[in-house]
mmCIF file of C-alpha atoms in Angstrom:
data_model
loop_
_atom_site.group_PDB
_atom_site.id
_atom_site.type_symbol
_atom_site.label_atom_id
_atom_site.label_comp_id
_atom_site.label_asym_id
_atom_site.label_seq_id
_atom_site.Cartn_x
_atom_site.Cartn_y
_atom_site.Cartn_z
ATOM 1 C CA MET A 160 220.962 8.661 2.539
ATOM 2 C CA PRO A 161 220.790 6.615 5.624
ATOM 3 C CA SER A 162 217.468 6.510 7.659
ATOM 4 C CA ARG A 163 217.115 8.822 10.756
ATOM 5 C CA GLU A 164 217.407 5.834 13.406
ATOM 6 C CA GLU A 165 220.642 4.888 11.636
ATOM 7 C CA ILE A 166 222.221 8.022 11.958
ATOM 8 C CA PHE A 167 220.810 8.536 15.449
ATOM 9 C CA ASP A 168 222.611 4.776 16.194
ATOM 10 C CA LYS A 169 225.792 5.908 14.906
ATOM 11 C CA VAL A 170 225.600 8.976 16.810
ATOM 12 C CA LYS A 171 224.495 7.294 19.859
ATOM 13 C CA SER A 172 227.688 5.124 19.639
ATOM 14 C CA ALA A 173 230.010 7.702 18.691
ATOM 15 C CA LEU A 174 228.740 9.721 22.262
ATOM 16 C CA VAL A 175 229.209 6.696 23.874
ATOM 17 C CA ASP A 176 232.947 6.220 23.318
ATOM 18 C CA ALA A 177 233.976 9.879 23.120
ATOM 19 C CA LEU A 178 231.834 10.726 26.634
ATOM 20 C CA GLY A 179 232.041 7.613 28.187
ATOM 21 C CA VAL A 180 228.304 7.548 29.036
ATOM 22 C CA ASP A 181 225.851 4.848 28.767
ATOM 23 C CA GLU A 182 223.478 4.016 25.792
ATOM 24 C CA ASP A 183 220.735 4.620 27.898
ATOM 25 C CA ASP A 184 221.637 8.502 28.589
ATOM 26 C CA VAL A 185 222.218 9.038 25.135
ATOM 27 C CA THR A 186 218.426 10.143 24.423
ATOM 28 C CA PRO A 187 217.266 12.726 21.479
ATOM 29 C CA GLY A 188 216.447 15.175 24.046
ATOM 30 C CA ALA A 189 219.752 15.031 26.184
ATOM 31 C CA THR A 190 221.662 18.286 26.140
ATOM 32 C CA MET A 191 225.192 17.761 25.292
ATOM 33 C CA VAL A 192 227.087 19.598 27.992
ATOM 34 C CA GLY A 193 224.088 19.621 30.979
ATOM 35 C CA ASP A 194 223.193 15.544 30.680
ATOM 36 C CA LEU A 195 226.277 14.197 28.911
ATOM 37 C CA GLY A 196 228.635 16.030 30.580
ATOM 38 C CA ALA A 197 230.653 17.010 27.422
ATOM 39 C CA GLU A 198 233.745 19.321 27.502
ATOM 40 C CA SER A 199 234.722 21.383 25.053
ATOM 41 C CA ILE A 200 237.561 18.968 23.909
ATOM 42 C CA ASP A 201 235.287 16.382 23.738
ATOM 43 C CA PHE A 202 233.415 17.984 20.632
ATOM 44 C CA LEU A 203 236.699 17.660 19.046
ATOM 45 C CA ASP A 204 236.815 14.177 19.650
ATOM 46 C CA ILE A 205 233.191 14.176 19.101
ATOM 47 C CA VAL A 206 233.871 15.338 15.399
ATOM 48 C CA PHE A 207 236.220 13.085 14.617
ATOM 49 C CA ARG A 208 234.409 9.961 15.304
ATOM 50 C CA LEU A 209 231.426 11.730 13.309
ATOM 51 C CA GLU A 210 233.721 12.527 10.464
ATOM 52 C CA LYS A 211 234.878 8.585 10.568
ATOM 53 C CA ALA A 212 231.484 7.171 11.072
ATOM 54 C CA PHE A 213 229.620 9.004 8.544
ATOM 55 C CA ASN A 214 232.472 9.777 6.005
ATOM 56 C CA ILE A 215 232.131 13.333 6.106
ATOM 57 C CA LYS A 216 234.153 16.255 6.658
ATOM 58 C CA ILE A 217 233.682 18.921 9.523
ATOM 59 C CA SER A 218 235.240 22.361 9.367
ATOM 60 C CA ARG A 219 236.287 23.637 13.090
ATOM 61 C CA GLY A 220 233.707 25.600 14.794
ATOM 62 C CA GLU A 221 230.842 23.906 12.737
ATOM 63 C CA LEU A 222 229.495 21.890 15.079
ATOM 64 C CA PHE A 223 230.241 23.820 18.508
ATOM 65 C CA PRO A 224 230.772 27.575 17.159
ATOM 66 C CA GLU A 225 233.042 28.667 20.115
ATOM 67 C CA ASP A 226 234.270 31.352 17.606
ATOM 68 C CA VAL A 227 230.925 32.925 17.877
ATOM 69 C CA LEU A 228 230.771 32.684 21.081
ATOM 70 C CA SER A 229 234.165 34.354 22.404
ATOM 71 C CA SER A 230 233.976 37.117 19.721
ATOM 72 C CA SER A 231 233.343 40.573 21.316
ATOM 73 C CA GLU A 232 231.531 41.550 18.127
ATOM 74 C CA PHE A 233 228.760 38.876 18.554
ATOM 75 C CA VAL A 234 229.000 39.077 22.686
ATOM 76 C CA ALA A 235 227.999 41.810 24.987
ATOM 77 C CA ASP A 236 227.751 41.675 29.002
ATOM 78 C CA GLY A 237 228.187 37.976 28.951
ATOM 79 C CA LYS A 238 224.987 37.811 26.256
ATOM 80 C CA VAL A 239 225.111 37.221 22.593
ATOM 81 C CA THR A 240 223.589 40.053 20.771
ATOM 82 C CA PRO A 241 220.960 39.963 17.942
ATOM 83 C CA ALA A 242 223.774 39.584 15.489
ATOM 84 C CA GLY A 243 225.105 37.166 17.137
ATOM 85 C CA ILE A 244 222.547 34.928 17.278
ATOM 86 C CA ALA A 245 221.664 36.056 13.777
ATOM 87 C CA ALA A 246 225.202 34.650 13.094
ATOM 88 C CA LEU A 247 224.468 31.430 15.132
ATOM 89 C CA LYS A 248 221.377 30.471 13.385
ATOM 90 C CA ALA A 249 223.334 30.854 10.196
ATOM 91 C CA ARG A 250 226.168 28.585 11.278
ATOM 92 C CA MET A 251 223.905 26.326 12.829
ATOM 93 C CA PRO A 252 220.902 25.860 10.701
ATOM 94 C CA PHE A 253 220.423 22.279 12.383
ATOM 95 C CA ALA A 254 220.076 23.495 15.865
ATOM 96 C CA ASP A 255 216.742 24.771 17.744
ATOM 97 C CA LEU A 256 217.853 28.011 19.134
ATOM 98 C CA SER A 257 214.561 29.226 20.266
ATOM 99 C CA LYS A 258 214.659 28.583 23.885
ATOM 100 C CA PHE A 259 218.576 30.191 23.775
ATOM 101 C CA GLU A 260 216.752 33.309 22.293
ATOM 102 C CA SER A 261 215.046 33.924 25.570
ATOM 103 C CA ASN A 262 218.119 33.580 27.783
ATOM 104 C CA PRO A 263 221.140 34.209 25.462
ATOM 105 C CA SER A 264 223.891 34.019 28.032
ATOM 106 C CA VAL A 265 227.129 32.454 26.791
ATOM 107 C CA GLN A 266 227.147 30.235 29.357
ATOM 108 C CA ASN A 267 223.695 29.202 28.868
ATOM 109 C CA PHE A 268 224.549 27.945 25.203
ATOM 110 C CA ALA A 269 226.553 25.245 26.378
ATOM 111 C CA ASN A 270 223.096 23.633 27.655
ATOM 112 C CA THR A 271 221.296 24.318 24.411
ATOM 113 C CA LEU A 272 222.934 21.646 22.178
ATOM 114 C CA THR A 273 221.160 18.149 22.244
ATOM 115 C CA VAL A 274 221.524 14.636 20.531
ATOM 116 C CA GLU A 275 218.682 15.676 18.134
ATOM 117 C CA ASP A 276 220.819 18.509 17.309
ATOM 118 C CA MET A 277 223.747 16.212 16.418
ATOM 119 C CA VAL A 278 221.392 14.164 14.409
ATOM 120 C CA ARG A 279 220.005 17.095 12.495
ATOM 121 C CA TYR A 280 223.400 18.065 12.152
ATOM 122 C CA VAL A 281 224.523 15.005 10.210
ATOM 123 C CA GLN A 282 221.570 14.475 8.563
ATOM 124 C CA SER A 283 221.722 18.244 6.724
ATOM 125 C CA LYS A 284 225.976 17.010 5.990
ATOM 126 C CA LEU A 285 224.757 14.138 4.242
ATOM 127 C CA ALA A 286 222.052 15.797 2.436
ATOM 128 C CA ALA A 287 224.666 18.237 1.220
ATOM 129 C CA MET B 726 263.028 18.041 36.563
ATOM 130 C CA ARG B 727 261.229 16.266 33.882
ATOM 131 C CA TRP B 728 259.609 12.777 34.216
ATOM 132 C CA PHE B 729 260.779 10.627 31.330
ATOM 133 C CA TRP B 730 258.452 7.618 30.778
ATOM 134 C CA ILE B 731 259.998 6.148 27.880
ATOM 135 C CA ASP B 732 263.658 5.476 27.728
ATOM 136 C CA ARG B 733 264.058 5.448 23.972
ATOM 137 C CA TYR B 734 262.245 4.511 20.352
ATOM 138 C CA GLU B 735 262.893 1.579 18.529
ATOM 139 C CA GLU B 736 260.932 2.473 15.648
ATOM 140 C CA PHE B 737 259.377 6.153 14.566
ATOM 141 C CA ILE B 738 257.438 6.497 11.710
ATOM 142 C CA ARG B 739 256.409 10.281 11.219
ATOM 143 C CA GLY B 740 252.926 10.823 11.128
ATOM 144 C CA ARG B 741 252.106 7.188 11.430
ATOM 145 C CA HIS B 742 253.456 5.089 13.843
ATOM 146 C CA ALA B 743 256.180 4.252 16.454
ATOM 147 C CA THR B 744 257.474 2.142 19.103
ATOM 148 C CA ALA B 745 258.704 3.312 22.444
ATOM 149 C CA VAL B 746 260.555 0.958 25.107
ATOM 150 C CA LYS B 747 260.140 1.449 28.812
ATOM 151 C CA ASN B 748 262.526 -0.621 31.299
ATOM 152 C CA VAL B 749 261.057 -0.990 34.951
ATOM 153 C CA SER B 750 263.392 -0.790 37.240
ATOM 154 C CA LEU B 751 263.576 -1.353 41.275
ATOM 155 C CA ALA B 752 265.938 1.720 41.175
ATOM 156 C CA GLU B 753 262.755 4.195 40.591
ATOM 157 C CA GLU B 754 261.924 5.552 43.811
ATOM 158 C CA HIS B 755 258.336 5.616 43.185
ATOM 159 C CA LEU B 756 257.983 2.202 43.129
ATOM 160 C CA HIS B 757 259.158 1.607 46.373
ATOM 161 C CA ASP B 758 256.254 3.069 48.010
ATOM 162 C CA HIS B 759 254.064 1.621 45.493
ATOM 163 C CA PHE B 760 253.928 -0.863 46.827
ATOM 164 C CA PRO B 761 256.586 -2.111 49.895
ATOM 165 C CA GLY B 762 257.458 -5.376 49.038
ATOM 166 C CA VAL B 763 255.202 -5.607 46.392
ATOM 167 C CA ALA B 764 256.389 -3.301 43.621
ATOM 168 C CA ILE B 765 253.859 -2.692 41.094
ATOM 169 C CA MET B 766 254.301 0.137 38.253
ATOM 170 C CA PRO B 767 251.277 2.641 38.388
ATOM 171 C CA ASN B 768 248.944 2.238 35.343
ATOM 172 C CA SER B 769 248.543 6.097 35.545
ATOM 173 C CA LEU B 770 252.294 6.479 34.924
ATOM 174 C CA ILE B 771 251.976 3.895 32.081
ATOM 175 C CA VAL B 772 249.392 6.110 30.529
ATOM 176 C CA GLU B 773 252.235 9.007 30.950
ATOM 177 C CA GLY B 774 254.599 6.756 29.006
ATOM 178 C CA MET B 775 251.871 6.140 26.251
ATOM 179 C CA ALA B 776 251.042 9.936 26.435
ATOM 180 C CA GLN B 777 254.689 10.624 25.337
ATOM 181 C CA ALA B 778 255.571 7.781 23.287
ATOM 182 C CA ALA B 779 252.133 9.241 20.990
ATOM 183 C CA GLY B 780 252.738 12.642 22.011
ATOM 184 C CA LEU B 781 256.245 13.188 20.325
ATOM 185 C CA LEU B 782 254.895 11.148 17.311
ATOM 186 C CA VAL B 783 252.180 13.721 16.856
ATOM 187 C CA ALA B 784 254.391 16.952 17.582
ATOM 188 C CA ASP B 785 256.839 15.869 15.261
ATOM 189 C CA ALA B 786 254.194 15.332 12.233
ATOM 190 C CA LEU B 787 253.429 18.732 13.136
ATOM 191 C CA ASP B 788 257.073 19.938 12.972
ATOM 192 C CA PHE B 789 256.860 21.155 16.485
ATOM 193 C CA ASN B 790 255.121 23.840 15.463
ATOM 194 C CA ARG B 791 252.172 23.244 17.917
ATOM 195 C CA ARG B 792 251.721 22.571 21.492
ATOM 196 C CA VAL B 793 250.883 18.968 22.012
ATOM 197 C CA VAL B 794 249.332 18.524 25.271
ATOM 198 C CA LEU B 795 247.050 15.422 26.354
ATOM 199 C CA ALA B 796 243.695 16.855 26.433
ATOM 200 C CA LYS B 797 242.022 13.654 27.181
ATOM 201 C CA VAL B 798 242.430 9.534 27.906
ATOM 202 C CA ALA B 799 239.244 8.637 25.427
ATOM 203 C CA ALA B 800 239.663 4.961 26.978
ATOM 204 C CA ALA B 801 242.058 2.802 28.903
ATOM 205 C CA GLU B 802 242.268 -0.538 30.251
ATOM 206 C CA PHE B 803 245.227 -2.517 31.674
ATOM 207 C CA PHE B 804 245.402 -6.364 31.470
ATOM 208 C CA PHE B 805 248.023 -7.151 33.961
ATOM 209 C CA ASP B 806 250.554 -4.961 36.538
ATOM 210 C CA ALA B 807 254.149 -4.085 35.095
ATOM 211 C CA VAL B 808 256.774 -5.013 37.571
ATOM 212 C CA PRO B 809 260.440 -4.346 38.220
ATOM 213 C CA GLY B 810 262.281 -6.316 35.410
ATOM 214 C CA ASP B 811 259.887 -5.782 32.812
ATOM 215 C CA THR B 812 260.334 -4.250 29.563
ATOM 216 C CA ILE B 813 257.363 -2.191 28.420
ATOM 217 C CA ARG B 814 256.947 -1.557 24.825
ATOM 218 C CA PHE B 815 254.660 1.193 23.715
ATOM 219 C CA LYS B 816 253.402 0.633 19.974
ATOM 220 C CA ALA B 817 251.482 4.308 19.182
ATOM 221 C CA GLU B 818 249.494 4.823 16.308
ATOM 222 C CA VAL B 819 247.957 7.998 14.852
ATOM 223 C CA LEU B 820 244.498 7.080 14.196
ATOM 224 C CA ASP B 821 243.571 10.772 12.732
ATOM 225 C CA LEU B 822 245.340 14.095 13.043
ATOM 226 C CA LYS B 823 243.642 17.575 12.077
ATOM 227 C CA PRO B 824 245.360 20.900 12.747
ATOM 228 C CA ALA B 825 243.119 21.305 15.802
ATOM 229 C CA GLY B 826 243.791 17.744 17.512
ATOM 230 C CA SER B 827 244.966 14.365 16.677
ATOM 231 C CA LEU B 828 243.583 10.633 18.018
ATOM 232 C CA THR B 829 246.267 8.152 18.762
ATOM 233 C CA LYS B 830 246.051 4.624 20.099
ATOM 234 C CA VAL B 831 248.668 2.967 22.328
ATOM 235 C CA THR B 832 249.235 -0.263 23.038
ATOM 236 C CA SER B 833 251.276 -1.380 26.148
ATOM 237 C CA THR B 834 253.129 -5.080 25.869
ATOM 238 C CA VAL B 835 255.326 -7.018 28.148
ATOM 239 C CA GLY B 836 256.979 -10.378 26.093
ATOM 240 C CA ASP B 837 254.365 -11.217 23.971
ATOM 241 C CA ARG B 838 251.434 -9.978 26.485
ATOM 242 C CA VAL B 839 249.203 -6.937 26.167
ATOM 243 C CA GLN B 840 249.578 -5.188 29.111
ATOM 244 C CA GLY B 841 246.911 -2.271 28.433
ATOM 245 C CA GLN B 842 245.878 -0.198 25.476
ATOM 246 C CA ALA B 843 244.421 3.278 25.303
ATOM 247 C CA GLU B 844 243.046 5.733 23.229
ATOM 248 C CA LEU B 845 244.672 9.178 23.534
ATOM 249 C CA PHE B 846 243.240 12.628 22.324
ATOM 250 C CA PHE B 847 246.090 15.256 21.822
ATOM 251 C CA ALA B 848 244.996 19.138 21.770
ATOM 252 C CA HIS B 849 247.613 21.132 19.302
ATOM 253 C CA LEU B 850 247.562 24.698 20.753
ATOM 254 C CA GLU B 851 249.185 27.525 19.377
ATOM 255 C CA PRO B 852 251.003 30.110 21.610
ATOM 256 C CA GLY B 853 248.565 32.083 23.457
ATOM 257 C CA GLU B 854 245.968 29.997 23.902
ATOM 258 C CA GLY B 855 246.581 28.955 27.635
ATOM 259 C CA VAL B 856 249.303 26.971 27.674
ATOM 260 C CA PRO B 857 252.742 27.707 28.504
ATOM 261 C CA LYS B 858 255.806 27.051 26.552
ATOM 262 C CA LEU B 859 256.215 23.312 27.024
ATOM 263 C CA PHE B 860 260.148 22.953 25.999
ATOM 264 C CA GLU B 861 263.274 25.540 25.369
ATOM 265 C CA THR B 862 264.372 24.262 22.182
ATOM 266 C CA ASP B 863 267.609 23.271 23.318
ATOM 267 C CA GLU B 864 265.877 21.056 25.843
ATOM 268 C CA LEU B 865 263.769 19.024 23.433
ATOM 269 C CA LEU B 866 266.197 18.463 21.195
ATOM 270 C CA ARG B 867 268.299 16.906 23.730
ATOM 271 C CA TRP B 868 265.345 14.695 24.697
ATOM 272 C CA LEU B 869 264.682 13.831 20.975
ATOM 273 C CA ASP B 870 268.340 12.706 20.538
ATOM 274 C CA GLN B 871 268.306 10.818 23.702
ATOM 275 C CA MET B 872 264.952 9.187 22.317
ATOM 276 C CA HIS B 873 267.212 8.257 19.367
ATOM 277 C CA ILE B 874 264.576 9.676 17.357
ATOM 278 C CA TYR B 875 267.060 11.238 14.674
ATOM 279 C CA GLU B 876 269.108 7.392 14.200
ATOM 280 C CA ILE B 877 265.897 5.447 13.738
ATOM 281 C CA GLY B 878 263.537 7.508 12.603
ATOM 282 C CA ARG B 879 261.970 7.595 8.735
ATOM 283 C CA ASP B 880 259.447 9.714 6.882
ATOM 284 C CA GLU B 881 256.646 7.461 5.037
ATOM 285 C CA ALA B 882 258.975 6.991 2.077
ATOM 286 C CA GLY B 883 261.415 5.554 4.231
ATOM 287 C CA ASN B 884 264.090 8.403 4.053
ATOM 288 C CA PRO B 885 265.982 9.140 7.380
ATOM 289 C CA LEU B 886 264.824 12.038 9.104
ATOM 290 C CA SER B 887 266.671 14.789 9.389
ATOM 291 C CA ARG B 888 267.768 16.602 12.767
ATOM 292 C CA PRO B 889 266.188 20.080 12.879
ATOM 293 C CA ASP B 890 268.686 22.897 12.898
ATOM 294 C CA TRP B 891 267.065 25.098 15.733
#
């Protein structure tokens, strides 16, 4: 199992290539969308690069739960319902959703995921 | 009218790689203004040629059951300008292909020199995912014939590709 630093370096390299950002911008606390400018298609690109870099398989919706966020079952009036929050937590145990819970609007979700979440996600995949 | 930025394929290995050619000619109207007296093939249109060369390779690998759209130019760099009289060869390679998308790499060469290279990312959309129908089937088949895909195309085992009976 690679160290956290090794994982971070490879995640950083994947994000630099996928998003065209400077290495210095990829800090653990940087948000994927707000700070690094990731768009939805970029997440697919990032999935490809993480799979290759770490030799892991990532299912659709695992890293970015677009299906939950667009589901009428889990979203009401533009906000993720408590059931939706539970679904997100089950799907993304690697992500810190505490801030998102205080303002669970769908639009706000994009600014929730950070680089550190990506690192934790890879760690959880490698440990599985 | 559809803009065609490749003239035909010279090699087409299903789901793997392909080589397409594009002959740059001063008869192309866009070169008259870009630039008067110093015609240069715009690299943006070379990217479009790269996308057509790689996009058909991907769409064929998916049996033309998905709407394959260029979603992202992940990287692109160019080393010199292509000019009238040049034959550009696009060598397209599928790096990764999944149900939702594919990553390809395309190199453009003029003679022995690498003119440019790009990583192109395609999204594979299903009908209803926000992209209108891109082709009528007869129009698409005419284009594939024009590209010589079923004359020179092979599958991974080396067998000729069969022409679909749409």
